[in-house]
mmCIF file of N, CA, C and O in Angstrom:
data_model
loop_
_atom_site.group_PDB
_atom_site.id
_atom_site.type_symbol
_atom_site.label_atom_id
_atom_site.label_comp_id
_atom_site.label_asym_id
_atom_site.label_seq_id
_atom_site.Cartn_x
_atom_site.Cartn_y
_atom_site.Cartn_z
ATOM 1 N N UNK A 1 -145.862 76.609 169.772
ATOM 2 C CA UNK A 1 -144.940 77.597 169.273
ATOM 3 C C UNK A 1 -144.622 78.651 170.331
ATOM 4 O O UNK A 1 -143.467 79.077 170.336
ATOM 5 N N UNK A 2 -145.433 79.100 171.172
ATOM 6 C CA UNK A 2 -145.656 80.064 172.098
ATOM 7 C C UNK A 2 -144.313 79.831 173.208
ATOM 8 O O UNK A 2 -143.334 80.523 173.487
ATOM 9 N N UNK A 3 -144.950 78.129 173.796
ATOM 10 C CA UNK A 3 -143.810 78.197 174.487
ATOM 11 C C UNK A 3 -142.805 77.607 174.441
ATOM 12 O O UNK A 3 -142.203 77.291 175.467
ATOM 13 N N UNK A 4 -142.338 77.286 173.110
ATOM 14 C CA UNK A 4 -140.239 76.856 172.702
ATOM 15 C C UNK A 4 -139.638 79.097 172.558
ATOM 16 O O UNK A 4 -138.699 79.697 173.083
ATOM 17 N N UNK A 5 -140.727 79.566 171.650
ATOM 18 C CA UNK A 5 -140.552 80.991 171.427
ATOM 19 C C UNK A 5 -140.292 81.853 173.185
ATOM 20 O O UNK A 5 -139.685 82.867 173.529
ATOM 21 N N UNK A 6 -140.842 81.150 173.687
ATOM 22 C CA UNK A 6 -140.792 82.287 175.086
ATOM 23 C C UNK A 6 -139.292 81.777 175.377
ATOM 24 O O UNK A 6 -138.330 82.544 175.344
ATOM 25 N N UNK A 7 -139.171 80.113 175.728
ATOM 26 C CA UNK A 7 -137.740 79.547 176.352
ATOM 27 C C UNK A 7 -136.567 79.674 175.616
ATOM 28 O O UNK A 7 -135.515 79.259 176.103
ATOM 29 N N UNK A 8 -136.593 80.214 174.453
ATOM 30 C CA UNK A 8 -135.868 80.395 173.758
ATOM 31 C C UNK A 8 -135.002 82.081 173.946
ATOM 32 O O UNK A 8 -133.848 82.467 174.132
ATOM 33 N N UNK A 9 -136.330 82.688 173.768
ATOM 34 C CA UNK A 9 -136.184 84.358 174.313
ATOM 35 C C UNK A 9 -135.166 84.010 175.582
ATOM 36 O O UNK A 9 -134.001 84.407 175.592
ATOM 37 N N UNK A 10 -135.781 83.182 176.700
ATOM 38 C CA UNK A 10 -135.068 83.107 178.044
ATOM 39 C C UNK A 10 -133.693 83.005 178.163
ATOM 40 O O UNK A 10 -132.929 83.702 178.830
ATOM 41 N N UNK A 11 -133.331 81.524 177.037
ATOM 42 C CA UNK A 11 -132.069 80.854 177.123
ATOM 43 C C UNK A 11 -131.158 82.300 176.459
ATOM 44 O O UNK A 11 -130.178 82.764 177.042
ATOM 45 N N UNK A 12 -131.687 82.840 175.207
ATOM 46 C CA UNK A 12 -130.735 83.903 174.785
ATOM 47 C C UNK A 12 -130.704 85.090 175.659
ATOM 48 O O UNK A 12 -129.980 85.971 175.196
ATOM 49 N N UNK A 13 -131.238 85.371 176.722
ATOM 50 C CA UNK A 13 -131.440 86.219 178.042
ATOM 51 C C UNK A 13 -130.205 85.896 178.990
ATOM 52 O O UNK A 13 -129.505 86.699 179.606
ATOM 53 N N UNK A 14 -130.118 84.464 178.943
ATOM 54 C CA UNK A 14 -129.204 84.127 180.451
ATOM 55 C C UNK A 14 -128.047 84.008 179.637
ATOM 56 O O UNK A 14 -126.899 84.350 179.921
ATOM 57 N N UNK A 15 -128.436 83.533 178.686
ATOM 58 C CA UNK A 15 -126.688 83.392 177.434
ATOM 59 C C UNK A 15 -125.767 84.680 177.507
ATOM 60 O O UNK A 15 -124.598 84.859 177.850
ATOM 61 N N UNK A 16 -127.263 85.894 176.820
ATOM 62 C CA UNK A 16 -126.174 86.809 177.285
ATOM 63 C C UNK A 16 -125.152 87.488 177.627
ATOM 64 O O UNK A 16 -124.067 87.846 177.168
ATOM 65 N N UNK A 17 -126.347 87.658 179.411
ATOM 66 C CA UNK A 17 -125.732 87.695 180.490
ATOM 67 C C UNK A 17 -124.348 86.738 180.808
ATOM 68 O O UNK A 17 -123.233 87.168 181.107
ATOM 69 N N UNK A 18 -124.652 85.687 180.691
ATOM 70 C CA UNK A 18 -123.117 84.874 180.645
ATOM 71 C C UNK A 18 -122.325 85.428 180.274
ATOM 72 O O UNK A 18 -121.334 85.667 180.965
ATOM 73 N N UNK A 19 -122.483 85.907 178.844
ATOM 74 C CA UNK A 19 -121.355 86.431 177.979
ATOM 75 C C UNK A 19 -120.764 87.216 178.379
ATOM 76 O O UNK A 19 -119.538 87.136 178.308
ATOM 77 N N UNK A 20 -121.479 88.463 179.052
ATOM 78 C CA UNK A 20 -120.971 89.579 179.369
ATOM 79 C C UNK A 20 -120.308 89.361 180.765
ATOM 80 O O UNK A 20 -119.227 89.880 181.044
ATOM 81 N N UNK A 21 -120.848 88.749 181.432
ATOM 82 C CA UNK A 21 -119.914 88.623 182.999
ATOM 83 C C UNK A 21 -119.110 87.668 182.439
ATOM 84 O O UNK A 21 -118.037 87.892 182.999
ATOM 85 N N UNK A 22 -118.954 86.846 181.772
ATOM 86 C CA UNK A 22 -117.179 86.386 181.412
ATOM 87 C C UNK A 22 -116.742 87.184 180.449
ATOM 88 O O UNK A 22 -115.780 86.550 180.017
ATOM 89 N N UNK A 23 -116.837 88.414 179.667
ATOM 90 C CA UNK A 23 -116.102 89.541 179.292
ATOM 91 C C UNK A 23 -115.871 90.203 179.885
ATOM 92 O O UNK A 23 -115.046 91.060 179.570
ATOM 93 N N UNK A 24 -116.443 90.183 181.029
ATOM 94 C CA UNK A 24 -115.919 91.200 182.600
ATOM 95 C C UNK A 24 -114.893 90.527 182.852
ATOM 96 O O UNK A 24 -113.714 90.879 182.844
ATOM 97 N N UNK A 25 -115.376 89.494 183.091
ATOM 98 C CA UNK A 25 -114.103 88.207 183.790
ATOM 99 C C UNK A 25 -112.494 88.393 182.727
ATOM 100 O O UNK A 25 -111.411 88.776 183.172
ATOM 101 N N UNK A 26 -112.674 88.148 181.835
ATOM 102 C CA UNK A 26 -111.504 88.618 180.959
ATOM 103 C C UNK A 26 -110.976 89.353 180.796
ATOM 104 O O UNK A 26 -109.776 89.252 180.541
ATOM 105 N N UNK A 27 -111.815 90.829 180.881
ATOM 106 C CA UNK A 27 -110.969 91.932 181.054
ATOM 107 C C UNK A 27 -110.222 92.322 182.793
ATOM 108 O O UNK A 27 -109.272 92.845 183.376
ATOM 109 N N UNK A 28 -111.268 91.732 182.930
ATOM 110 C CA UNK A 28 -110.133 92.076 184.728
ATOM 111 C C UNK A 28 -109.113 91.218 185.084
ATOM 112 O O UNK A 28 -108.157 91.537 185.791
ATOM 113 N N UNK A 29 -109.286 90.264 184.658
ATOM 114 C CA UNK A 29 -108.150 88.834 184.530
ATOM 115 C C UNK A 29 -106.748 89.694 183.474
ATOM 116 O O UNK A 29 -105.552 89.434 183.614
ATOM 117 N N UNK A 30 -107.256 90.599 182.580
ATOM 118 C CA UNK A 30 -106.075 90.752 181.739
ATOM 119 C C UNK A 30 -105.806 92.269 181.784
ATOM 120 O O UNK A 30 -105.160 92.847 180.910
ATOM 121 N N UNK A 31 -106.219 92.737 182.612
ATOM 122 C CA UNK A 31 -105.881 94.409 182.970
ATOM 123 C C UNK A 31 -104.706 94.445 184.075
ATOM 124 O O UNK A 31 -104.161 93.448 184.549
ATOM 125 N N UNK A 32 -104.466 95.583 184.342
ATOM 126 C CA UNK A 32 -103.282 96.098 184.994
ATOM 127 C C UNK A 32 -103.286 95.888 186.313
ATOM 128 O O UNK A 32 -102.274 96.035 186.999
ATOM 129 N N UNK A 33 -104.766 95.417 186.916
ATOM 130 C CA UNK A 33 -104.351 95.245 188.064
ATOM 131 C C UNK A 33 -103.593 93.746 188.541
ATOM 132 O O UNK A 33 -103.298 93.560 189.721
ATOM 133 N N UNK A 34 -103.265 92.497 187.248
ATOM 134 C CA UNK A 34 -103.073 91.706 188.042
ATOM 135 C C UNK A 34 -101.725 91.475 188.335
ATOM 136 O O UNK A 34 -101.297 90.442 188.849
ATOM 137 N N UNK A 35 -100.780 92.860 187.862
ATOM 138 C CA UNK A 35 -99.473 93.172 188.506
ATOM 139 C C UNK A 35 -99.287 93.345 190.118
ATOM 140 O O UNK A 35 -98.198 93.164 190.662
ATOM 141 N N UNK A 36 -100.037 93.580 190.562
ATOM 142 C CA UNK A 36 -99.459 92.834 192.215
ATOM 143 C C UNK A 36 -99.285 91.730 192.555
ATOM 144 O O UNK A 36 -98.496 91.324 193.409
ATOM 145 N N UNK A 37 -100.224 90.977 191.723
ATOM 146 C CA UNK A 37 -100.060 89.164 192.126
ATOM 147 C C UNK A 37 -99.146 88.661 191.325
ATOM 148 O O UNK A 37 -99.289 87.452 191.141
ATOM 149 N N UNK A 38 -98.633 88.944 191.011
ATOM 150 C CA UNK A 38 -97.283 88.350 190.153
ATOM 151 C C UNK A 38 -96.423 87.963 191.164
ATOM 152 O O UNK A 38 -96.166 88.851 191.977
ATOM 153 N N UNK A 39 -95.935 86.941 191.331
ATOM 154 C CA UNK A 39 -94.832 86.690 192.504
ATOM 155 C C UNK A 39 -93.324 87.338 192.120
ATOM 156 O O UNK A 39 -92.649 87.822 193.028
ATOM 157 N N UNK A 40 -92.917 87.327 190.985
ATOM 158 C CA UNK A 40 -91.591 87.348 190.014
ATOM 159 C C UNK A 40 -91.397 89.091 190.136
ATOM 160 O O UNK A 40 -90.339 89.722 190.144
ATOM 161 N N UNK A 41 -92.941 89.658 190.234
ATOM 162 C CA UNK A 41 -93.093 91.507 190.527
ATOM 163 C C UNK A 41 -92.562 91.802 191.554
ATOM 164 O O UNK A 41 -91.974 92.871 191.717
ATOM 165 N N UNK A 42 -92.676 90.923 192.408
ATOM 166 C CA UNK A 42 -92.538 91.227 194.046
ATOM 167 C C UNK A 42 -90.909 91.140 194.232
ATOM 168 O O UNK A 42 -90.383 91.833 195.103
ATOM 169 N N UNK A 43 -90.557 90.755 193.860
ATOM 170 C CA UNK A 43 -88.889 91.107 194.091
ATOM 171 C C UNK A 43 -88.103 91.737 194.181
ATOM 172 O O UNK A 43 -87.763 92.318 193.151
ATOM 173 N N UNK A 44 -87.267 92.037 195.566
ATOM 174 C CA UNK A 44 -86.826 93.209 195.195
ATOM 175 C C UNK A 44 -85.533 93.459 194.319
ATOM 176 O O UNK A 44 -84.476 92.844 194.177
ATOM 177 N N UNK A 45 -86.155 94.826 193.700
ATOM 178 C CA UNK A 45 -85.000 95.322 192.672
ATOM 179 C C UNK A 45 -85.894 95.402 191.178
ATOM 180 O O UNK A 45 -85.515 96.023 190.186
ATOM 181 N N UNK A 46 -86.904 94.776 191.266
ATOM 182 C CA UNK A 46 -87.768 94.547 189.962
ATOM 183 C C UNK A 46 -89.065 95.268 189.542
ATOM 184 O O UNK A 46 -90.097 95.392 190.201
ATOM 185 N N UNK A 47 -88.833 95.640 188.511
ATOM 186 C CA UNK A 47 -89.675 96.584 188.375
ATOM 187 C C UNK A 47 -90.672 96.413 187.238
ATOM 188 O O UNK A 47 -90.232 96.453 186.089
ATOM 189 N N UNK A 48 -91.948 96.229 187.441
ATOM 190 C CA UNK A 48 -93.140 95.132 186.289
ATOM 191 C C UNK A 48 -93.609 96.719 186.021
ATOM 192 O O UNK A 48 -93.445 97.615 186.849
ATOM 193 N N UNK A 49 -94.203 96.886 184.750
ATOM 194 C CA UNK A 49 -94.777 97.966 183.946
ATOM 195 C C UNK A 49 -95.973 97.134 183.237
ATOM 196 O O UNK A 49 -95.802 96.008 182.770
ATOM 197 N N UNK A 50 -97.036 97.736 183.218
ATOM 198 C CA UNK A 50 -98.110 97.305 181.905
ATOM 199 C C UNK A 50 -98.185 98.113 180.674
ATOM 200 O O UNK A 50 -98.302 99.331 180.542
ATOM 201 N N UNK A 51 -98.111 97.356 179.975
ATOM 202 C CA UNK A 51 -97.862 98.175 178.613
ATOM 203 C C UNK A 51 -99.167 98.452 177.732
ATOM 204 O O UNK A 51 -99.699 99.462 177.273
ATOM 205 N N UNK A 52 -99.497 96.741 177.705
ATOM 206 C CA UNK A 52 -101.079 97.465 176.777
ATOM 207 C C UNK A 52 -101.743 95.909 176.649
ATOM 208 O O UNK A 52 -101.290 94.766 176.707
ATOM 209 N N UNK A 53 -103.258 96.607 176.414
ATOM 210 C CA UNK A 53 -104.078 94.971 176.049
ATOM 211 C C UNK A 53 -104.571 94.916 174.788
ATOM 212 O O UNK A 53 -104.614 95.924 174.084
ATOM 213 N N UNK A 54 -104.932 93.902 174.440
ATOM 214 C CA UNK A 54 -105.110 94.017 173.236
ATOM 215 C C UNK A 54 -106.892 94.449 173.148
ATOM 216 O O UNK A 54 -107.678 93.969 173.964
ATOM 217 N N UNK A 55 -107.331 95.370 172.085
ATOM 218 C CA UNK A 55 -108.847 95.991 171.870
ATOM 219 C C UNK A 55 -109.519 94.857 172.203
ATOM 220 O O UNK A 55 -109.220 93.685 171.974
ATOM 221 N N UNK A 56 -110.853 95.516 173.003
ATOM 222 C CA UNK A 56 -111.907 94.146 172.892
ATOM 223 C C UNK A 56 -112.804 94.443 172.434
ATOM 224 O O UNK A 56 -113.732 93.651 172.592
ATOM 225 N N UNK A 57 -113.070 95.589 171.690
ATOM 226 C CA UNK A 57 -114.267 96.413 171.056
ATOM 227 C C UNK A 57 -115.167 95.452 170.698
ATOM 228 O O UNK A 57 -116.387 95.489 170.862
ATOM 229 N N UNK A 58 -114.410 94.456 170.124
ATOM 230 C CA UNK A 58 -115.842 93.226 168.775
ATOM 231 C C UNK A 58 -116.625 92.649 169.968
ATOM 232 O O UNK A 58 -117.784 92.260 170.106
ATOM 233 N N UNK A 59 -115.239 92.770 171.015
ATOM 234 C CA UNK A 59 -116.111 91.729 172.316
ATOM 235 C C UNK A 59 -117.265 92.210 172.674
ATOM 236 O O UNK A 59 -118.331 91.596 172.689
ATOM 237 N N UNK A 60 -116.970 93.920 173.132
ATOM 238 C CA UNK A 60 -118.075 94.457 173.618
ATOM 239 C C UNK A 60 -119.659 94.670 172.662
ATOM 240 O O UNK A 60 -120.842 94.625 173.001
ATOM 241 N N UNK A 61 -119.043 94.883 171.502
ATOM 242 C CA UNK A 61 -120.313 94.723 170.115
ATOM 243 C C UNK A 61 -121.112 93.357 170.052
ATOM 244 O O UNK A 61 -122.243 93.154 169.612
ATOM 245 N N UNK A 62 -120.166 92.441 170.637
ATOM 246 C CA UNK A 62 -121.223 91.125 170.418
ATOM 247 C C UNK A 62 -122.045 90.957 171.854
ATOM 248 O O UNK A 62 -123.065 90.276 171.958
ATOM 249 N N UNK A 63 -121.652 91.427 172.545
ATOM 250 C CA UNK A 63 -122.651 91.863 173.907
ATOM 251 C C UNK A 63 -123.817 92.853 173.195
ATOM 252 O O UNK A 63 -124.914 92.302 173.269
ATOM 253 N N UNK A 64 -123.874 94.079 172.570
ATOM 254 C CA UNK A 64 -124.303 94.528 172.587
ATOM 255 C C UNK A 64 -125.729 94.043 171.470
ATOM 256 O O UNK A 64 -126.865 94.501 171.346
ATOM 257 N N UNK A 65 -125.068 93.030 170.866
ATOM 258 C CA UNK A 65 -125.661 92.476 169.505
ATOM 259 C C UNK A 65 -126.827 91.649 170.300
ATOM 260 O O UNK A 65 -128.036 91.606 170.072
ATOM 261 N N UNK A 66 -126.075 91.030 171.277
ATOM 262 C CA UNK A 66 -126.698 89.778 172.274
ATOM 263 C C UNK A 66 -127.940 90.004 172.494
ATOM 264 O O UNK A 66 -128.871 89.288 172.125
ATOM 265 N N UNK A 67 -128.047 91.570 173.445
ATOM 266 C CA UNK A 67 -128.500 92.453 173.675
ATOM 267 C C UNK A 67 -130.084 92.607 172.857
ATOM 268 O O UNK A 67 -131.254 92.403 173.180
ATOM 269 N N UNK A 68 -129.338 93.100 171.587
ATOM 270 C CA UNK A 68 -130.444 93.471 170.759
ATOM 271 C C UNK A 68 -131.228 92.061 170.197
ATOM 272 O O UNK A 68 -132.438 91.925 170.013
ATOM 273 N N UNK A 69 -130.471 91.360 170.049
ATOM 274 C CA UNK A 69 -131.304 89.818 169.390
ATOM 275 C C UNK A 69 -132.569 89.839 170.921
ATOM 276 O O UNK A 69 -133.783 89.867 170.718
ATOM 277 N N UNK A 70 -132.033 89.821 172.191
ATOM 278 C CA UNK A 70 -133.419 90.017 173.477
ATOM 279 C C UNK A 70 -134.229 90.436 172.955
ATOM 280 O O UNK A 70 -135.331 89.940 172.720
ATOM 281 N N UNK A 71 -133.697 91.718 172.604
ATOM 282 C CA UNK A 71 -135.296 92.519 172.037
ATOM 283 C C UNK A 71 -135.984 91.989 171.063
ATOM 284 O O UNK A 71 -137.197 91.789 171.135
ATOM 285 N N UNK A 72 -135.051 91.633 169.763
ATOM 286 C CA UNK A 72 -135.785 90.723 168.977
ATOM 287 C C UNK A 72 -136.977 89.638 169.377
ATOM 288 O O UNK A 72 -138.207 89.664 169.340
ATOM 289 N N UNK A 73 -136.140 88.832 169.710
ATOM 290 C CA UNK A 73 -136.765 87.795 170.544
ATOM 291 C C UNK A 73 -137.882 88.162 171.532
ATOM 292 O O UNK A 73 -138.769 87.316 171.641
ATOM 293 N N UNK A 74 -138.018 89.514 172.429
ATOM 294 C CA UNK A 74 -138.981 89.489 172.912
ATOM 295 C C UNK A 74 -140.167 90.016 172.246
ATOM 296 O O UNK A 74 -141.273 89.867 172.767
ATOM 297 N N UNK A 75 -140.006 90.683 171.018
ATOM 298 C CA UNK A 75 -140.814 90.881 170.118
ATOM 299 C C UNK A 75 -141.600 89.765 169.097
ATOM 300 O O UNK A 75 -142.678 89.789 168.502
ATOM 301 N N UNK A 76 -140.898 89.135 169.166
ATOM 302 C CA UNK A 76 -141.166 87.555 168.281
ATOM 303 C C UNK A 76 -142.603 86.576 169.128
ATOM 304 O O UNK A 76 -143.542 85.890 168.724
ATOM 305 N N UNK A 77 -142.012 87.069 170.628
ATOM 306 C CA UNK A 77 -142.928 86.090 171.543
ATOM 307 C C UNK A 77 -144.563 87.165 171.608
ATOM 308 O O UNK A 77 -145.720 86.744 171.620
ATOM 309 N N UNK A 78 -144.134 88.438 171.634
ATOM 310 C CA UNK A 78 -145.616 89.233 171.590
ATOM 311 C C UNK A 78 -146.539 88.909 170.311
ATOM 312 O O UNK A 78 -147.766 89.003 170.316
ATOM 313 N N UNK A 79 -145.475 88.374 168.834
ATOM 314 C CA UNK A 79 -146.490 88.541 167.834
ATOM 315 C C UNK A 79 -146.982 86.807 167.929
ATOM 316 O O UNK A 79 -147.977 86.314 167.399
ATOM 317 N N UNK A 80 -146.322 86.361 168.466
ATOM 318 C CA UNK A 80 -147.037 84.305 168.896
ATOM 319 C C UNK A 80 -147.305 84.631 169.561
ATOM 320 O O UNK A 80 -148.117 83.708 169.636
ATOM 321 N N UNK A 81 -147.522 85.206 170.415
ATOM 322 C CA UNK A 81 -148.739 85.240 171.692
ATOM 323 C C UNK A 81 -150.074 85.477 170.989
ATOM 324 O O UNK A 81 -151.101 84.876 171.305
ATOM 325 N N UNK A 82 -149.962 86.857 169.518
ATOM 326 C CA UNK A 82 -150.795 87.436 169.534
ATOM 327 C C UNK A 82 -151.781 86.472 168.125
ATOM 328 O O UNK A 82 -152.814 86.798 167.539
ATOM 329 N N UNK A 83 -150.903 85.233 167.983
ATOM 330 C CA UNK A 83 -151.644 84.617 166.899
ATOM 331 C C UNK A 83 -152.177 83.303 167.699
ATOM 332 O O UNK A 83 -152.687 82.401 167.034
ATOM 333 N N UNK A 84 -152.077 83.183 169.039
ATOM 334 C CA UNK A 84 -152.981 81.919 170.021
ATOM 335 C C UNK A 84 -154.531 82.266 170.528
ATOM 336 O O UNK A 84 -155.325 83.192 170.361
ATOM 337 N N UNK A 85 -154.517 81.478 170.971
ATOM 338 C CA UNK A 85 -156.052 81.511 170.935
ATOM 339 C C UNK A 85 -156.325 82.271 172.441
ATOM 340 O O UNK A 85 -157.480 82.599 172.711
ATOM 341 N N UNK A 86 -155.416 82.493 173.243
ATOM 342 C CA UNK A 86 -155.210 82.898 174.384
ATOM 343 C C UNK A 86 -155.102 84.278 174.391
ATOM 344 O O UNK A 86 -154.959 84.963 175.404
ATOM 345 N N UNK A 87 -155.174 84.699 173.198
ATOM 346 C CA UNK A 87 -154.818 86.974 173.079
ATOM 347 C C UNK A 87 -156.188 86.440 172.377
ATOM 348 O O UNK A 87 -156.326 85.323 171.879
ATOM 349 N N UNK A 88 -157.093 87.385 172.435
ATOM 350 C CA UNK A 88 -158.646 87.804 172.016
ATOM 351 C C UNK A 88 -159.091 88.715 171.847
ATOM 352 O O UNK A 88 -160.282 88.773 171.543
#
């Protein structure tokens, strides 16, 4: 039990992290700066504006949720540690 509970803690550790650096990745992919690389911007006479993105609030809450399930999880592995024969 000890150790699926620890690799488990791990996998939801690196999951995460995933999550959140491709919610980075998304928001910078869809923010204002990627009006210079527009080829169609670059023209002259043309004039590109950013107007707005859409909220990512839930995005950032399920990071933060992610987050807290870690802690969960690393709490889960202290109380199976603490029922092996290996804590004394």
């Amino acid at each position: 039990d000890l150790a699926v509970t620890v690799i488990t803690a791990f996998l939801w550790l690196v999951s995460t992290f995933a999550w959140a650096k491709a919610l980075a990745d998304i928001k910078m992919s869809t923010g204002a700066s990627i009006i210079p690389g527009i080829e169609s911007c670059k023209a002259p006479g043309t004039t590109c504006r950013f107007a707005s993105v859409t909220s990512m609030g839930t995005l950032n809450v399920s990071v933060v949720f992610g987050l807290l399930n870690v802690v969960l999880w690393g709490g889960n592995v202290w109380f199976v540690y603490k029922d092996t024969n290996l804590h004394n």
